[in-house]
Backbone as JSON, one array per atom type, in Angstrom:
{
  "sequence": "MMKHVFLTGVPGVGKTTLVKKVCDALVSAGVSVSGFYTEEVRERGRRLGFDVVTLTGDRGRLSRLGAQSAAGGRECRVGQYVVDLQSFESLALPLFRDMREGSKRLFVIDEIGKMELFSQAFIRAVRQTLDASSCSILGTIPVPKGKPLALVEEVRSRQDVKIFMITKENRDVIFDDIVSAVQEGLKK",
  "N": [[-3.1, -82.35, 17.94], [-0.24, -81.46, 16.23], [1.51, -82.43, 13.64], [2.83, -82.11, 11.24], [3.78, -79.4, 9.16], [2.75, -76.91, 7.01], [3.3, -74.54, 4.38], [1.66, -71.97, 2.93], [0.77, -69.73, 0.46], [0.71, -66.89, -1.83], [2.08, -67.09, -5.25], [5.63, -66.51, -5.35], [5.92, -65.22, -2.88], [7.57, -65.99, -0.98], [7.86, -68.63, 0.0], [9.61, -70.94, -0.32], [12.14, -69.79, 0.11], [11.84, -69.39, 2.95], [11.42, -72.03, 3.77], [13.9, -72.98, 3.26], [15.61, -71.45, 4.76], [14.44, -72.44, 7.47], [15.14, -75.09, 7.44], [18.01, -74.97, 7.48], [18.18, -73.7, 10.02], [17.28, -75.95, 11.48], [19.2, -78.13, 10.87], [21.44, -77.19, 11.8], [20.72, -77.35, 14.56], [20.86, -80.06, 14.66], [18.9, -81.88, 13.7], [17.79, -84.05, 11.64], [17.35, -84.0, 8.42], [15.58, -84.23, 5.14], [14.77, -84.36, 1.7], [13.21, -82.2, -0.91], [13.11, -79.13, -2.6], [11.4, -76.67, -4.93], [12.85, -74.65, -7.67], [13.02, -71.65, -9.55], [14.18, -71.41, -12.85], [16.04, -69.31, -14.49], [16.72, -67.23, -17.35], [18.67, -64.63, -18.46], [16.88, -62.89, -16.91], [14.32, -64.04, -17.69], [11.86, -66.23, -17.05], [12.5, -69.59, -17.46], [11.45, -72.08, -16.51], [11.21, -74.63, -13.97], [13.19, -76.33, -11.58], [13.74, -79.32, -9.61], [15.32, -79.52, -6.59], [17.27, -81.58, -4.59], [17.8, -81.55, -1.08], [20.41, -82.18, -0.68], [21.52, -81.13, -2.89], [21.45, -82.31, -5.38], [20.13, -81.85, -8.85], [17.35, -81.69, -10.72], [15.33, -81.45, -13.72], [12.03, -80.11, -13.43], [10.22, -78.68, -15.05], [9.77, -77.07, -18.3], [9.55, -74.03, -20.27], [7.23, -74.82, -23.16], [6.56, -75.39, -26.57], [3.46, -75.7, -28.31], [2.07, -78.83, -28.18], [2.35, -81.6, -30.65], [-0.61, -82.77, -32.5], [-2.5, -85.02, -30.6], [-0.5, -85.47, -29.11], [0.3, -86.66, -25.79], [0.88, -84.95, -23.06], [2.09, -83.34, -20.06], [0.82, -80.46, -18.83], [1.16, -77.14, -17.23], [-0.2, -74.24, -17.77], [2.18, -72.36, -19.73], [4.07, -74.24, -19.38], [5.83, -77.21, -19.74], [5.56, -80.24, -18.01], [8.3, -82.36, -16.88], [7.99, -85.26, -16.23], [9.33, -87.64, -16.08], [11.91, -87.04, -15.16], [11.22, -85.43, -12.69], [10.3, -87.43, -10.96], [12.46, -89.37, -11.01], [14.25, -88.2, -9.48], [12.84, -87.02, -7.12], [11.31, -89.31, -6.02], [12.94, -91.64, -5.05], [13.84, -90.22, -2.56], [11.69, -90.13, -0.83], [11.54, -93.02, -0.41], [14.18, -93.57, 0.86], [13.6, -91.93, 3.07], [11.5, -93.28, 4.46], [12.75, -95.42, 5.35], [13.57, -94.83, 7.98], [15.67, -93.47, 8.71], [15.75, -90.6, 8.44], [14.24, -87.63, 10.15], [12.86, -85.2, 9.65], [11.02, -84.34, 6.64], [11.29, -82.45, 3.6], [8.85, -81.21, 1.46], [8.61, -79.19, -1.21], [7.08, -78.07, -3.67], [3.69, -79.32, -2.98], [2.08, -79.29, -5.51], [0.5, -78.12, -8.74], [2.18, -79.21, -10.99], [3.77, -81.12, -9.73], [1.57, -82.99, -9.05], [0.93, -84.31, -11.15], [1.98, -86.57, -11.11], [1.03, -89.94, -10.11], [2.5, -91.56, -8.61], [3.86, -90.0, -6.88], [1.94, -88.66, -5.53], [0.9, -90.92, -4.02], [3.21, -91.53, -2.42], [3.25, -89.04, -0.96], [1.04, -89.16, 0.58], [1.63, -91.63, 2.12], [3.69, -90.76, 3.42], [2.81, -88.82, 4.93], [1.16, -90.28, 6.79], [3.16, -91.78, 8.03], [4.76, -92.94, 10.83], [7.28, -92.31, 11.44], [8.1, -89.72, 10.85], [8.22, -86.08, 10.24], [6.65, -83.74, 8.22], [7.87, -80.88, 6.57], [6.38, -78.7, 4.42], [5.17, -77.07, 1.18], [2.11, -75.64, 0.08], [-0.11, -74.59, -2.56], [-2.27, -71.44, -2.55], [-5.69, -71.71, -2.41], [-7.16, -71.89, -5.67], [-9.03, -71.48, -8.42], [-9.9, -74.55, -9.7], [-10.34, -77.08, -7.2], [-7.31, -78.96, -5.85], [-6.98, -82.18, -5.23], [-5.32, -83.54, -3.32], [-3.98, -81.45, -2.11], [-6.14, -80.29, -0.79], [-6.69, -82.47, 0.95], [-4.37, -82.57, 2.58], [-4.75, -79.88, 3.75], [-6.96, -80.24, 5.17], [-6.31, -82.11, 7.06], [-6.11, -83.12, 10.58], [-3.59, -83.25, 11.83], [-2.09, -81.43, 10.92], [-0.48, -78.09, 10.52], [-1.01, -74.93, 9.35], [0.68, -72.39, 7.76], [-0.06, -69.01, 6.68], [1.73, -67.3, 4.33], [2.76, -64.09, 3.89], [3.62, -60.98, 2.32], [3.69, -59.06, 4.4], [4.2, -60.8, 6.77], [6.35, -62.27, 6.29], [8.98, -61.86, 7.22], [8.79, -62.04, 9.81], [7.81, -64.27, 10.73], [9.43, -66.53, 10.89], [10.52, -67.64, 13.29], [8.33, -68.75, 14.62], [7.43, -70.88, 12.95], [9.65, -72.47, 12.8], [9.28, -73.4, 15.51], [6.83, -74.64, 15.57], [7.69, -76.74, 13.87], [9.58, -77.87, 15.18], [8.07, -78.77, 17.56], [6.4, -80.59, 16.25], [8.24, -82.5, 15.47], [8.37, -83.95, 17.89], [6.31, -85.7, 18.27]],
  "CA": [[-1.59, -82.7, 17.62], [0.22, -80.84, 15.05], [2.7, -83.22, 13.41], [3.28, -81.64, 9.78], [3.81, -77.86, 9.06], [2.89, -76.54, 5.68], [3.29, -73.02, 4.16], [0.96, -71.5, 1.73], [0.69, -68.12, 0.09], [0.72, -66.53, -3.44], [3.57, -67.42, -5.92], [6.73, -65.59, -5.11], [5.81, -64.51, -1.48], [8.76, -66.42, 0.01], [7.77, -69.97, 0.93], [10.66, -71.68, -0.52], [13.35, -69.2, 0.77], [11.61, -69.6, 4.33], [11.63, -73.45, 4.0], [15.25, -73.24, 3.33], [16.03, -70.95, 6.4], [13.93, -73.35, 8.53], [15.96, -76.22, 7.33], [19.31, -74.54, 7.75], [18.31, -73.7, 11.37], [16.99, -77.16, 12.18], [20.12, -78.84, 10.65], [22.27, -76.55, 12.83], [20.32, -77.82, 15.86], [20.97, -81.55, 14.99], [17.85, -82.58, 13.23], [18.18, -84.9, 10.25], [16.5, -83.44, 7.24], [15.93, -84.61, 3.66], [13.53, -83.88, 0.81], [13.37, -81.29, -2.18], [12.21, -77.76, -3.03], [11.62, -76.18, -6.41], [13.6, -73.39, -7.8], [12.89, -71.24, -10.68], [15.21, -71.39, -13.75], [15.87, -67.97, -15.38], [17.78, -66.84, -18.17], [18.51, -63.18, -18.86], [15.62, -62.31, -16.37], [13.26, -64.6, -18.06], [11.72, -67.7, -16.49], [12.28, -70.69, -18.5], [10.64, -73.24, -16.06], [11.31, -74.95, -12.77], [13.82, -77.5, -11.48], [13.35, -79.65, -8.33], [16.54, -79.61, -6.06], [17.45, -82.1, -3.23], [18.69, -80.91, 0.08], [21.74, -82.57, -0.87], [22.26, -80.53, -3.95], [21.04, -82.8, -6.64], [19.01, -81.1, -9.29], [16.63, -82.19, -12.07], [14.26, -80.71, -14.46], [10.54, -80.2, -13.19], [9.27, -78.19, -15.99], [10.23, -75.87, -18.95], [8.55, -73.53, -21.35], [7.07, -75.59, -24.16], [5.82, -75.11, -27.73], [2.01, -76.66, -28.21], [2.33, -80.41, -28.59], [1.67, -82.16, -31.86], [-1.86, -83.47, -32.31], [-2.44, -86.39, -30.03], [0.8, -85.84, -27.8], [-0.06, -86.68, -24.36], [2.0, -84.32, -22.31], [1.54, -82.99, -18.75], [1.29, -78.91, -19.07], [0.71, -76.27, -16.43], [0.05, -73.01, -18.42], [3.04, -72.49, -20.86], [5.32, -74.93, -19.05], [5.73, -78.81, -19.97], [6.26, -80.97, -16.99], [9.18, -83.48, -17.17], [7.57, -86.24, -15.14], [10.27, -88.72, -15.71], [12.83, -86.29, -14.4], [10.92, -85.35, -11.43], [10.03, -88.84, -10.39], [13.61, -90.05, -10.79], [14.98, -87.43, -8.54], [11.93, -87.1, -5.75], [10.62, -90.45, -5.48], [13.98, -92.1, -4.05], [13.92, -89.45, -1.41], [10.65, -90.93, -0.04], [11.77, -94.4, -0.1], [15.04, -93.45, 1.97], [13.15, -91.41, 4.47], [10.5, -94.1, 5.19], [13.58, -96.36, 5.88], [13.69, -94.49, 9.28], [16.99, -92.67, 9.07], [15.41, -89.1, 8.49], [13.08, -87.17, 10.76], [12.02, -84.07, 9.08], [10.97, -84.48, 5.29], [10.79, -81.43, 3.14], [8.25, -81.31, 0.23], [8.33, -77.98, -1.72], [5.89, -78.12, -3.3], [2.55, -80.16, -3.57], [1.51, -78.21, -6.75], [-0.2, -78.81, -9.97], [3.13, -79.77, -11.69], [4.04, -82.4, -8.87], [0.43, -83.76, -9.04], [0.71, -85.21, -12.38], [2.68, -88.02, -10.71], [0.37, -90.61, -9.21], [3.57, -92.26, -7.59], [4.26, -88.79, -5.88], [0.65, -88.53, -4.66], [1.0, -92.2, -3.13], [4.25, -91.44, -1.39], [3.22, -88.05, 0.0], [0.04, -90.01, 1.53], [2.34, -92.72, 2.85], [4.53, -89.96, 4.21], [1.96, -88.04, 5.99], [0.73, -91.4, 7.76], [4.3, -92.47, 8.54], [4.98, -92.36, 12.41], [8.79, -91.83, 11.83], [8.85, -88.45, 10.45], [7.24, -84.96, 10.28], [6.81, -82.88, 6.92], [7.72, -79.28, 6.17], [6.03, -78.64, 3.04], [4.34, -75.94, 0.75], [0.95, -75.89, -0.7], [-0.61, -73.43, -3.17], [-3.4, -71.03, -1.96], [-6.65, -72.4, -3.44], [-7.38, -70.86, -6.85], [-9.73, -72.42, -9.54], [-10.47, -76.12, -9.35], [-9.24, -77.63, -5.99], [-6.35, -80.0, -5.87], [-7.38, -83.2, -4.17], [-4.13, -83.9, -2.33], [-3.75, -80.18, -1.3], [-7.28, -80.08, 0.16], [-6.47, -83.48, 1.91], [-3.38, -81.95, 3.4], [-5.39, -78.76, 4.49], [-8.02, -80.63, 6.18], [-5.88, -82.91, 8.02], [-6.19, -82.65, 11.97], [-2.19, -83.25, 12.29], [-1.34, -80.22, 9.9], [-0.63, -76.69, 10.81], [-0.64, -74.05, 8.2], [0.96, -70.84, 8.09], [-0.36, -68.27, 5.5], [2.84, -66.4, 4.34], [2.41, -62.78, 3.23], [4.94, -59.96, 2.24], [3.75, -58.5, 5.57], [4.58, -61.45, 7.87], [7.37, -63.47, 5.98], [10.35, -61.64, 7.78], [8.81, -62.19, 11.3], [7.12, -65.59, 10.99], [10.33, -67.71, 10.94], [10.65, -68.37, 14.82], [6.85, -69.52, 14.69], [7.63, -72.0, 12.02], [10.82, -73.41, 13.54], [8.88, -73.91, 16.83], [5.92, -75.43, 15.21], [8.15, -78.01, 13.23], [10.22, -78.74, 16.44], [7.01, -79.43, 18.15], [5.79, -81.57, 15.44], [8.99, -83.63, 15.61], [8.27, -84.38, 19.2], [5.11, -86.18, 18.05]],
  "C": [[-1.12, -82.55, 16.48], [1.57, -81.7, 14.89], [3.55, -82.68, 12.18], [2.9, -80.01, 9.92], [3.86, -77.67, 7.51], [2.7, -74.98, 5.54], [2.48, -72.78, 2.94], [1.09, -69.9, 1.51], [0.96, -67.96, -1.34], [2.12, -66.8, -4.02], [4.5, -66.16, -5.72], [6.74, -64.66, -3.91], [6.97, -64.71, -0.62], [8.7, -67.59, 0.62], [8.96, -70.57, 0.73], [11.88, -71.14, 0.16], [12.85, -69.58, 2.43], [11.68, -70.99, 4.52], [13.14, -73.81, 4.13], [15.95, -72.8, 4.66], [15.59, -71.78, 7.39], [14.86, -74.51, 8.54], [17.25, -75.96, 7.74], [19.29, -74.51, 9.42], [18.09, -75.11, 12.14], [18.27, -78.23, 11.93], [21.31, -78.5, 11.73], [21.91, -77.1, 14.22], [20.44, -79.3, 15.99], [20.01, -82.29, 14.23], [18.11, -82.91, 11.81], [17.02, -84.46, 9.39], [16.8, -84.04, 5.88], [14.61, -84.22, 3.01], [14.03, -82.92, -0.19], [12.59, -80.12, -1.95], [12.3, -77.71, -4.5], [12.1, -74.94, -6.47], [13.36, -73.01, -9.24], [14.24, -71.34, -11.42], [14.95, -70.17, -14.62], [17.1, -67.8, -16.27], [17.81, -65.44, -18.7], [17.21, -62.5, -18.42], [14.37, -62.97, -16.96], [13.06, -66.06, -17.71], [11.58, -68.59, -17.4], [11.56, -71.93, -18.0], [11.08, -73.29, -14.4], [12.3, -76.23, -12.66], [13.55, -77.84, -9.99], [14.97, -80.05, -7.81], [16.54, -80.31, -4.73], [18.1, -81.17, -2.28], [20.16, -81.35, 0.1], [22.58, -81.96, -2.04], [22.06, -80.92, -5.32], [19.94, -82.05, -7.45], [18.54, -81.7, -10.76], [15.45, -81.54, -12.4], [12.94, -81.13, -13.96], [9.77, -79.78, -14.34], [10.15, -77.27, -16.89], [9.19, -75.41, -19.91], [8.47, -74.48, -22.6], [6.09, -75.26, -25.3], [4.33, -76.17, -27.64], [2.72, -78.02, -28.76], [1.82, -80.74, -29.77], [0.4, -82.93, -31.65], [-1.73, -84.9, -31.64], [-1.39, -86.56, -29.15], [0.1, -85.7, -26.61], [0.96, -85.99, -23.55], [1.26, -83.39, -21.19], [1.94, -81.32, -18.92], [0.54, -78.35, -17.93], [0.96, -74.85, -17.26], [1.07, -73.23, -19.57], [4.04, -73.64, -20.54], [4.87, -76.53, -19.22], [6.36, -79.45, -18.79], [6.94, -82.2, -17.44], [8.85, -84.42, -15.98], [8.6, -87.2, -14.93], [11.59, -88.22, -14.65], [12.58, -86.13, -12.78], [10.76, -86.52, -10.53], [11.33, -89.45, -10.02], [14.44, -89.59, -9.59], [14.14, -87.36, -6.96], [11.57, -88.23, -5.28], [11.56, -91.34, -4.54], [13.98, -91.55, -2.82], [12.92, -89.92, -0.35], [10.96, -92.27, 0.49], [13.09, -94.25, 0.95], [14.61, -92.89, 3.23], [12.2, -92.48, 5.21], [11.45, -95.18, 5.9], [13.92, -96.0, 7.4], [14.7, -93.63, 9.6], [16.64, -91.13, 9.13], [14.05, -88.83, 9.16], [12.19, -86.24, 10.22], [12.23, -84.34, 7.47], [10.21, -83.3, 4.56], [10.14, -81.73, 1.73], [7.71, -79.96, -0.13], [8.17, -78.01, -3.11], [4.9, -79.19, -3.66], [1.79, -79.21, -4.37], [1.02, -79.07, -7.97], [0.94, -79.51, -10.94], [3.4, -81.37, -11.08], [3.02, -83.55, -9.12], [0.14, -84.52, -10.12], [1.25, -86.42, -12.22], [1.78, -88.72, -9.76], [1.38, -91.2, -8.24], [3.86, -91.07, -6.6], [2.99, -88.54, -4.99], [0.52, -89.72, -3.65], [1.97, -91.9, -1.98], [4.04, -90.19, -0.55], [1.87, -88.66, 1.13], [0.69, -90.95, 2.44], [3.15, -91.99, 3.97], [3.71, -89.39, 5.42], [1.34, -89.09, 7.2], [1.72, -91.98, 8.46], [4.47, -92.02, 10.0], [6.48, -92.05, 12.48], [9.32, -90.48, 11.38], [7.78, -87.55, 10.55], [7.62, -84.33, 8.94], [6.78, -81.45, 7.27], [7.43, -79.15, 4.64], [5.26, -77.22, 2.69], [3.38, -76.43, 0.0], [0.64, -74.53, -1.49], [-1.79, -72.78, -2.6], [-4.32, -71.49, -3.07], [-7.03, -71.37, -4.51], [-7.95, -71.99, -7.91], [-10.15, -73.71, -8.91], [-9.51, -76.68, -8.3], [-8.57, -78.8, -6.46], [-6.7, -80.99, -4.85], [-6.6, -83.45, -2.96], [-4.04, -82.62, -1.29], [-4.96, -80.02, -0.23], [-7.21, -81.09, 1.24], [-5.61, -82.99, 3.15], [-4.05, -80.84, 4.48], [-6.35, -79.06, 5.49], [-7.68, -81.64, 7.33], [-5.84, -82.17, 9.65], [-4.52, -82.39, 12.38], [-1.39, -82.15, 11.56], [-1.43, -78.9, 10.43], [-0.13, -75.85, 9.77], [-0.41, -72.76, 8.32], [0.67, -70.28, 6.58], [1.0, -67.33, 5.43], [2.36, -65.21, 3.32], [3.67, -61.88, 3.1], [5.04, -59.34, 3.62], [4.26, -59.35, 6.86], [5.77, -62.24, 7.46], [8.69, -63.08, 6.63], [10.21, -62.01, 9.26], [8.14, -63.55, 11.63], [8.1, -66.81, 11.14], [10.51, -68.43, 12.27], [9.36, -69.22, 15.0], [7.02, -70.84, 13.97], [8.53, -72.86, 12.51], [10.06, -74.15, 14.77], [7.82, -74.8, 16.6], [6.5, -76.96, 14.63], [8.86, -78.75, 14.47], [9.33, -79.63, 17.25], [6.42, -80.6, 17.66], [6.78, -82.91, 15.47], [9.0, -84.37, 16.97], [7.13, -85.57, 19.14], [5.42, -87.76, 17.82]]
}
């Protein structure tokens, strides 16, 4: 019984674009959708970091390029990016609370990745949402690389999760299959 749908694939392959297209199609079909996606922030062609953007258009900082921190400074970093945990949590966490109050049916989490996983509250919220009976999740997870991310592996191994591997070859033809899988999950 597949209730949740997750897309995976290498960075830049088009996971977020597909999530947005699927959301648009489902909203047009009358499905109640909430959640967030991540978006690159670029200036003059150079990536400065990532923002988290809610499906209602609110935007907050997820990460930015950062200089090395002062000695003893405890900051959350992924490569050259410094994660703004407070900004991420203040935007993303209320969405989980609103959704669990039963008004929303499909919840979008793009993505469950290294940056987001610095937040223990986010990890708890994702687990609660996976187990909630009132909704299905459409989400994205990174491809396995290096040290496994516990929550990502949990999602990957769940019996109620269908995973689509997105590639440059299939990203333009897999849309209908994803929409069908999400619609199937919403019936559960």
